[in-house]
């Protein structure tokens, strides 16, 4: 297919973006389209910005947390002891034997 079958291509503009590793990428956008503030670097995946002197900082990776770690953030040791005591009391007062 040539231009005659598809129509004319929209006017384009190439915009430079730089990541924290100083990789440069120049994606093209339609000249009347809004250019995004950030673009993912195709080489390393970090966010890239248009200011070469001040590229965006790499995102901070949060370490994996277990369910227990999240619970400990919300509850104090005193709360945990109280919840445990209530649960044990319910088990002891039930008519079913505990195995």
Backbone as a printed PyTorch tensor [residue, N CA C, xyz], in Angstrom:
tensor([[[  0.8440,  -1.1860,   0.0000],
         [  0.0000,   0.0000,   0.0000],
         [  0.8820,   1.2390,   0.0000]],

        [[  0.5350,   2.1470,  -0.8120],
         [  1.2760,   3.3860,  -0.8540],
         [  0.4900,   4.5030,  -0.2010]],

        [[  1.0350,   5.7080,  -0.2720],
         [  0.3820,   6.8650,   0.3360],
         [ -0.9700,   7.1620,  -0.3060]],

        [[ -1.1080,   6.8290,  -1.5580],
         [ -2.3710,   7.0940,  -2.2480],
         [ -3.5080,   6.2710,  -1.6480]],

        [[ -3.2300,   5.0230,  -1.2790],
         [ -4.2680,   4.1700,  -0.6980],
         [ -4.5370,   4.5000,   0.7680]],

        [[ -3.5190,   4.8680,   1.5240],
         [ -3.6610,   5.1320,   2.9620],
         [ -3.9870,   6.5780,   3.2630]],

        [[ -3.6970,   7.4520,   2.3960],
         [ -3.8210,   8.8720,   2.6830],
         [ -2.4750,   9.4240,   3.0980]],

        [[ -2.4010,  10.6990,   3.2690],
         [ -1.1280,  11.3240,   3.6340],
         [ -0.8360,  11.1100,   5.1100]],

        [[  0.4460,  10.9620,   5.4090],
         [  0.8680,  10.7880,   6.7990],
         [  0.7310,  12.1140,   7.5330]],

        [[  0.3640,  12.0430,   8.8080],
         [  0.2380,  13.2480,   9.6250],
         [  1.6190,  13.8460,   9.8480]],

        [[  1.7160,  15.1500,   9.9230],
         [  3.0150,  15.7690,  10.2180],
         [  3.5150,  15.2800,  11.5820]],

        [[  4.7830,  14.9630,  11.6460],
         [  5.3670,  14.3810,  12.8590],
         [  6.4180,  15.3110,  13.4450]],

        [[  6.6600,  15.1420,  14.7450],
         [  7.7330,  15.8530,  15.4300],
         [  8.4380,  14.8310,  16.3240]],

        [[  9.7770,  14.8560,  16.3170],
         [ 10.5590,  13.9570,  17.1760],
         [ 10.9370,  14.7170,  18.4350]],

        [[ 10.6880,  14.0870,  19.5970],
         [ 10.9430,  14.7330,  20.8860],
         [ 11.9930,  13.9210,  21.6380]],

        [[ 13.0970,  14.5420,  22.0790],
         [ 14.1280,  13.7920,  22.8130],
         [ 13.7450,  13.6140,  24.2900]],

        [[ 14.0290,  12.4240,  24.8100],
         [ 13.8420,  12.1030,  26.2260],
         [ 15.1250,  11.4600,  26.7390]],

        [[ 15.4920,  11.7340,  28.0110],
         [ 16.6760,  11.1560,  28.6330],
         [ 16.2910,  10.5070,  29.9610]],

        [[ 16.8630,   9.3260,  30.2090],
         [ 16.6320,   8.6330,  31.4880],
         [ 17.8150,   8.9100,  32.4160]],

        [[ 17.7640,   8.3820,  33.6330],
         [ 18.8250,   8.5910,  34.6250],
         [ 20.1530,   7.9730,  34.1760]],

        [[ 20.1040,   6.9720,  33.3030],
         [ 21.3300,   6.3600,  32.7670],
         [ 21.8400,   7.1160,  31.5400]],

        [[ 21.2420,   8.2670,  31.2460],
         [ 21.5940,   9.1450,  30.1350],
         [ 21.4000,   8.4900,  28.7660]],

        [[ 20.4790,   7.5390,  28.6850],
         [ 20.0970,   7.0090,  27.3780],
         [ 19.1480,   8.0190,  26.7440]],

        [[ 19.3400,   8.2540,  25.4740],
         [ 18.4570,   9.1830,  24.7570],
         [ 17.5470,   8.3940,  23.8330]],

        [[ 16.2970,   8.7420,  23.8300],
         [ 15.3400,   8.1720,  22.8870],
         [ 14.5570,   9.3240,  22.2730]],

        [[ 14.1970,   9.1850,  21.0040],
         [ 13.4810,  10.2480,  20.2830],
         [ 12.2370,   9.6740,  19.6200]],

        [[ 11.1770,   9.4320,  20.4000],
         [  9.9330,   8.9650,  19.7650],
         [  9.3130,  10.0880,  18.9470]],

        [[  8.5290,   9.7070,  17.9510],
         [  7.8610,  10.7250,  17.1390],
         [  6.3890,  10.7810,  17.5080]],

        [[  5.8540,  11.9830,  17.4630],
         [  4.4550,  12.2400,  17.7910],
         [  3.8520,  13.0740,  16.6700]],

        [[  2.5450,  12.9470,  16.5170],
         [  1.8580,  13.8250,  15.5810],
         [  2.0660,  15.2520,  16.0680]],

        [[  2.2690,  16.1750,  15.1560],
         [  2.6010,  17.5470,  15.5560],
         [  1.4840,  18.2120,  16.3560]],

        [[  0.2500,  17.7550,  16.2140],
         [ -0.8350,  18.3630,  16.9800],
         [ -1.1940,  17.5530,  18.2340]],

        [[ -0.4470,  16.4750,  18.5260],
         [ -0.7130,  15.6410,  19.7050],
         [ -0.0030,  16.2070,  20.9280]],

        [[ -0.5610,  15.9250,  22.0990],
         [  0.0780,  16.3310,  23.3570],
         [  1.2610,  15.4030,  23.6270]],

        [[  2.4040,  15.9720,  23.9330],
         [  3.6050,  15.1980,  24.2220],
         [  3.6060,  14.8810,  25.7170]],

        [[  3.7810,  13.6010,  26.0920],
         [  3.7740,  13.2490,  27.5120],
         [  4.9940,  13.8130,  28.2420]],

        [[  4.8440,  13.9890,  29.5400],
         [  5.9460,  14.5160,  30.3520],
         [  7.0630,  13.4850,  30.4860]],

        [[  6.6870,  12.2000,  30.6110],
         [  7.6610,  11.1140,  30.7800],
         [  7.4530,  10.0730,  29.6970]],

        [[  8.5480,   9.3330,  29.4110],
         [  8.5220,   8.2690,  28.4190],
         [  9.4040,   7.1580,  28.9570]],

        [[  8.9930,   5.9090,  28.8240],
         [  9.8200,   4.7930,  29.2980],
         [ 11.0060,   4.5940,  28.3660]],

        [[ 12.1850,   4.5040,  28.9530],
         [ 13.4040,   4.2940,  28.1670],
         [ 13.3580,   2.8850,  27.5670]],

        [[ 13.5100,   2.7440,  26.2420],
         [ 13.4630,   1.4100,  25.6380],
         [ 14.6980,   0.5570,  25.9460]],

        [[ 15.7850,   1.1840,  26.4140],
         [ 17.0080,   0.4200,  26.7040],
         [ 17.0260,  -0.1470,  28.1100]],

        [[ 16.6020,   0.6520,  29.1140],
         [ 16.6960,   0.1820,  30.5020],
         [ 15.3580,   0.1750,  31.2280]],

        [[ 14.3260,   0.7810,  30.6530],
         [ 13.0070,   0.7580,  31.2700],
         [ 12.7490,   1.8410,  32.2960]],

        [[ 13.7530,   2.6750,  32.5890],
         [ 13.5600,   3.7580,  33.5560],
         [ 12.7320,   4.8810,  32.9260]],

        [[ 12.0780,   5.6820,  33.7570],
         [ 11.3550,   6.8170,  33.1820],
         [ 12.3410,   7.8370,  32.6190]],

        [[ 11.9590,   8.4430,  31.5050],
         [ 12.8090,   9.4470,  30.8560],
         [ 12.0280,  10.7470,  30.7390]],

        [[ 12.7420,  11.8620,  30.8590],
         [ 12.1350,  13.1830,  30.7540],
         [ 12.8000,  13.9900,  29.6560]],

        [[ 12.2530,  15.1560,  29.3890],
         [ 12.7570,  15.9870,  28.3000],
         [ 13.9260,  16.8710,  28.7030]],

        [[ 14.2200,  16.9940,  29.9910],
         [ 15.3270,  17.8340,  30.4550],
         [ 16.5750,  16.9620,  30.5920]],

        [[ 17.5160,  17.1150,  29.6800],
         [ 18.7230,  16.2780,  29.6850],
         [ 19.5360,  16.4620,  30.9630]],

        [[ 19.5790,  17.6750,  31.5010],
         [ 20.3760,  17.9540,  32.7000],
         [ 19.7270,  17.3940,  33.9660]],

        [[ 18.4220,  17.2180,  33.9710],
         [ 17.7040,  16.7220,  35.1540],
         [ 16.7230,  15.6140,  34.7720]],

        [[ 17.2310,  14.4260,  34.4390],
         [ 16.3120,  13.3340,  34.1130],
         [ 15.5710,  12.8680,  35.3670]],

        [[ 14.4130,  12.2490,  35.2160],
         [ 13.6740,  11.7800,  36.3870],
         [ 14.4600,  10.7170,  37.1520]],

        [[ 14.2820,  10.7130,  38.4570],
         [ 14.9600,   9.7280,  39.3070],
         [ 14.3500,   8.3480,  39.0770]],

        [[ 15.1500,   7.3010,  39.2100],
         [ 14.6070,   5.9480,  39.0800],
         [ 13.5490,   5.7030,  40.1580]],

        [[ 12.5250,   4.9220,  39.8530],
         [ 11.5050,   4.6470,  40.8740],
         [ 12.0900,   3.8340,  42.0140]],

        [[ 11.5700,   4.0740,  43.1850],
         [ 12.0410,   3.3560,  44.3720],
         [ 11.3240,   2.0240,  44.4680]],

        [[ 12.0800,   0.9480,  44.5550],
         [ 11.4940,  -0.3810,  44.6570],
         [ 11.2230,  -0.7180,  46.1140]],

        [[  9.9880,  -1.0500,  46.4010],
         [  9.6210,  -1.4670,  47.7470],
         [  9.9120,  -2.9540,  47.8780]],

        [[ 10.5330,  -3.3710,  48.9840],
         [ 10.8010,  -4.8060,  49.1510],
         [  9.4900,  -5.5710,  49.3460]],

        [[  9.5190,  -6.8400,  49.0170],
         [  8.3530,  -7.6980,  49.1790],
         [  8.0150,  -7.8090,  50.6660]],

        [[  6.7310,  -7.6680,  50.9740],
         [  6.2830,  -7.8140,  52.3540],
         [  5.3050,  -8.9690,  52.4370]],

        [[  5.4220,  -9.7330,  53.5050],
         [  4.4770, -10.8130,  53.7430],
         [  3.2020, -10.2470,  54.3510]],

        [[  2.1730, -11.0820,  54.3960],
         [  0.9140, -10.6740,  55.0220],
         [  1.1660, -10.3050,  56.4870]],

        [[  2.0030, -11.0910,  57.1570],
         [  2.2980, -10.8300,  58.5650],
         [  2.9800,  -9.4700,  58.7490]],

        [[  3.8390,  -9.0830,  57.8270],
         [  4.5040,  -7.7800,  57.9270],
         [  3.4930,  -6.6450,  57.8380]],

        [[  2.5010,  -6.7800,  56.9490],
         [  1.4590,  -5.7520,  56.8480],
         [  0.6130,  -5.7050,  58.1140]],

        [[  0.3080,  -6.8610,  58.6800],
         [ -0.4630,  -6.9010,  59.9260],
         [  0.3200,  -6.2220,  61.0430]],

        [[  1.6150,  -6.4890,  61.1220],
         [  2.4380,  -5.8940,  62.1800],
         [  2.5480,  -4.3840,  62.0350]],

        [[  2.3840,  -3.8690,  60.8020],
         [  2.3850,  -2.4130,  60.6240],
         [  1.1330,  -1.7820,  61.2210]],

        [[  0.0250,  -2.5270,  61.1840],
         [ -1.2480,  -1.9850,  61.6500],
         [ -1.5110,  -2.2590,  63.1290]],

        [[ -0.9020,  -3.2920,  63.6850],
         [ -1.1900,  -3.7090,  65.0560],
         [  0.0710,  -3.6680,  65.9110]],

        [[ -0.1030,  -3.3010,  67.1760],
         [  1.0270,  -3.3380,  68.1100],
         [  1.1240,  -4.7460,  68.7000]],

        [[  2.1980,  -5.0230,  69.4140],
         [  2.3460,  -6.3210,  70.0750],
         [  1.2380,  -6.5240,  71.1040]],

        [[  0.8490,  -5.4540,  71.7600],
         [ -0.2270,  -5.5410,  72.7530],
         [ -1.5440,  -5.9330,  72.0800]],

        [[ -1.8370,  -5.3140,  70.9240],
         [ -3.0470,  -5.6730,  70.1780],
         [ -3.0070,  -7.1430,  69.7580]],

        [[ -1.8520,  -7.5820,  69.2780],
         [ -1.7040,  -8.9740,  68.8500],
         [ -1.9270,  -9.9500,  69.9800]],

        [[ -1.3860,  -9.6410,  71.1690],
         [ -1.5750, -10.5130,  72.3290],
         [ -3.0510, -10.5730,  72.7190]],

        [[ -3.7370,  -9.4500,  72.6390],
         [ -5.1590,  -9.4070,  72.9910],
         [ -5.9900, -10.2260,  71.9970]],

        [[ -5.7110, -10.1030,  70.7140],
         [ -6.4290, -10.8640,  69.6950],
         [ -6.1770, -12.3550,  69.8690]],

        [[ -4.9320, -12.7230,  70.1530],
         [ -4.5930, -14.1240,  70.3720],
         [ -5.3260, -14.6750,  71.5870]],

        [[ -5.3550, -13.9090,  72.6700],
         [ -6.0470, -14.3570,  73.8840],
         [ -7.5440, -14.5570,  73.6130]],

        [[ -8.1540, -13.6560,  72.8710],
         [ -9.5790, -13.7980,  72.5330],
         [ -9.8250, -15.0350,  71.6790]],

        [[ -8.9460, -15.2800,  70.7080],
         [ -9.1040, -16.4490,  69.8510],
         [ -8.9360, -17.7420,  70.6420]],

        [[ -7.9540, -17.7700,  71.5360],
         [ -7.7480, -18.9660,  72.3670],
         [ -8.9340, -19.1940,  73.2930]],

        [[ -9.4910, -18.1520,  73.8360],
         [-10.6590, -18.2710,  74.7160],
         [-11.8480, -18.8460,  73.9480]],

        [[-12.0560, -18.3860,  72.7340],
         [-13.1540, -18.9190,  71.9070],
         [-12.9510, -20.3970,  71.6190]],

        [[-11.7000, -20.8000,  71.3300],
         [-11.4250, -22.1940,  71.0700],
         [-11.6500, -23.0540,  72.3260]],

        [[-11.2230, -22.5660,  73.4480],
         [-11.3690, -23.3110,  74.7090],
         [-12.8150, -23.4420,  75.1380]],

        [[-13.6180, -22.4240,  74.8180],
         [-15.0180, -22.4540,  75.2500],
         [-15.9150, -23.2040,  74.2840]],

        [[-15.4220, -23.5610,  73.1230],
         [-16.2560, -24.3060,  72.1730],
         [-16.4280, -25.7410,  72.6630]],

        [[-17.5200, -26.3710,  72.2640],
         [-17.8280, -27.7210,  72.7270],
         [-17.0630, -28.7750,  71.9390]],

        [[-16.4550, -28.3800,  70.8120],
         [-15.7310, -29.3460,  70.0080],
         [-14.3270, -29.5640,  70.5880]],

        [[-13.8570, -30.7990,  70.5620],
         [-12.4880, -31.0370,  71.0260],
         [-11.4720, -30.4790,  70.0130]],

        [[-10.3700, -30.0350,  70.5070],
         [ -9.2990, -29.4810,  69.6650],
         [ -8.2500, -30.5520,  69.4540]],

        [[ -7.9060, -30.8220,  68.2200],
         [ -6.8890, -31.8470,  67.9090],
         [ -5.6350, -31.1830,  67.4790]]])
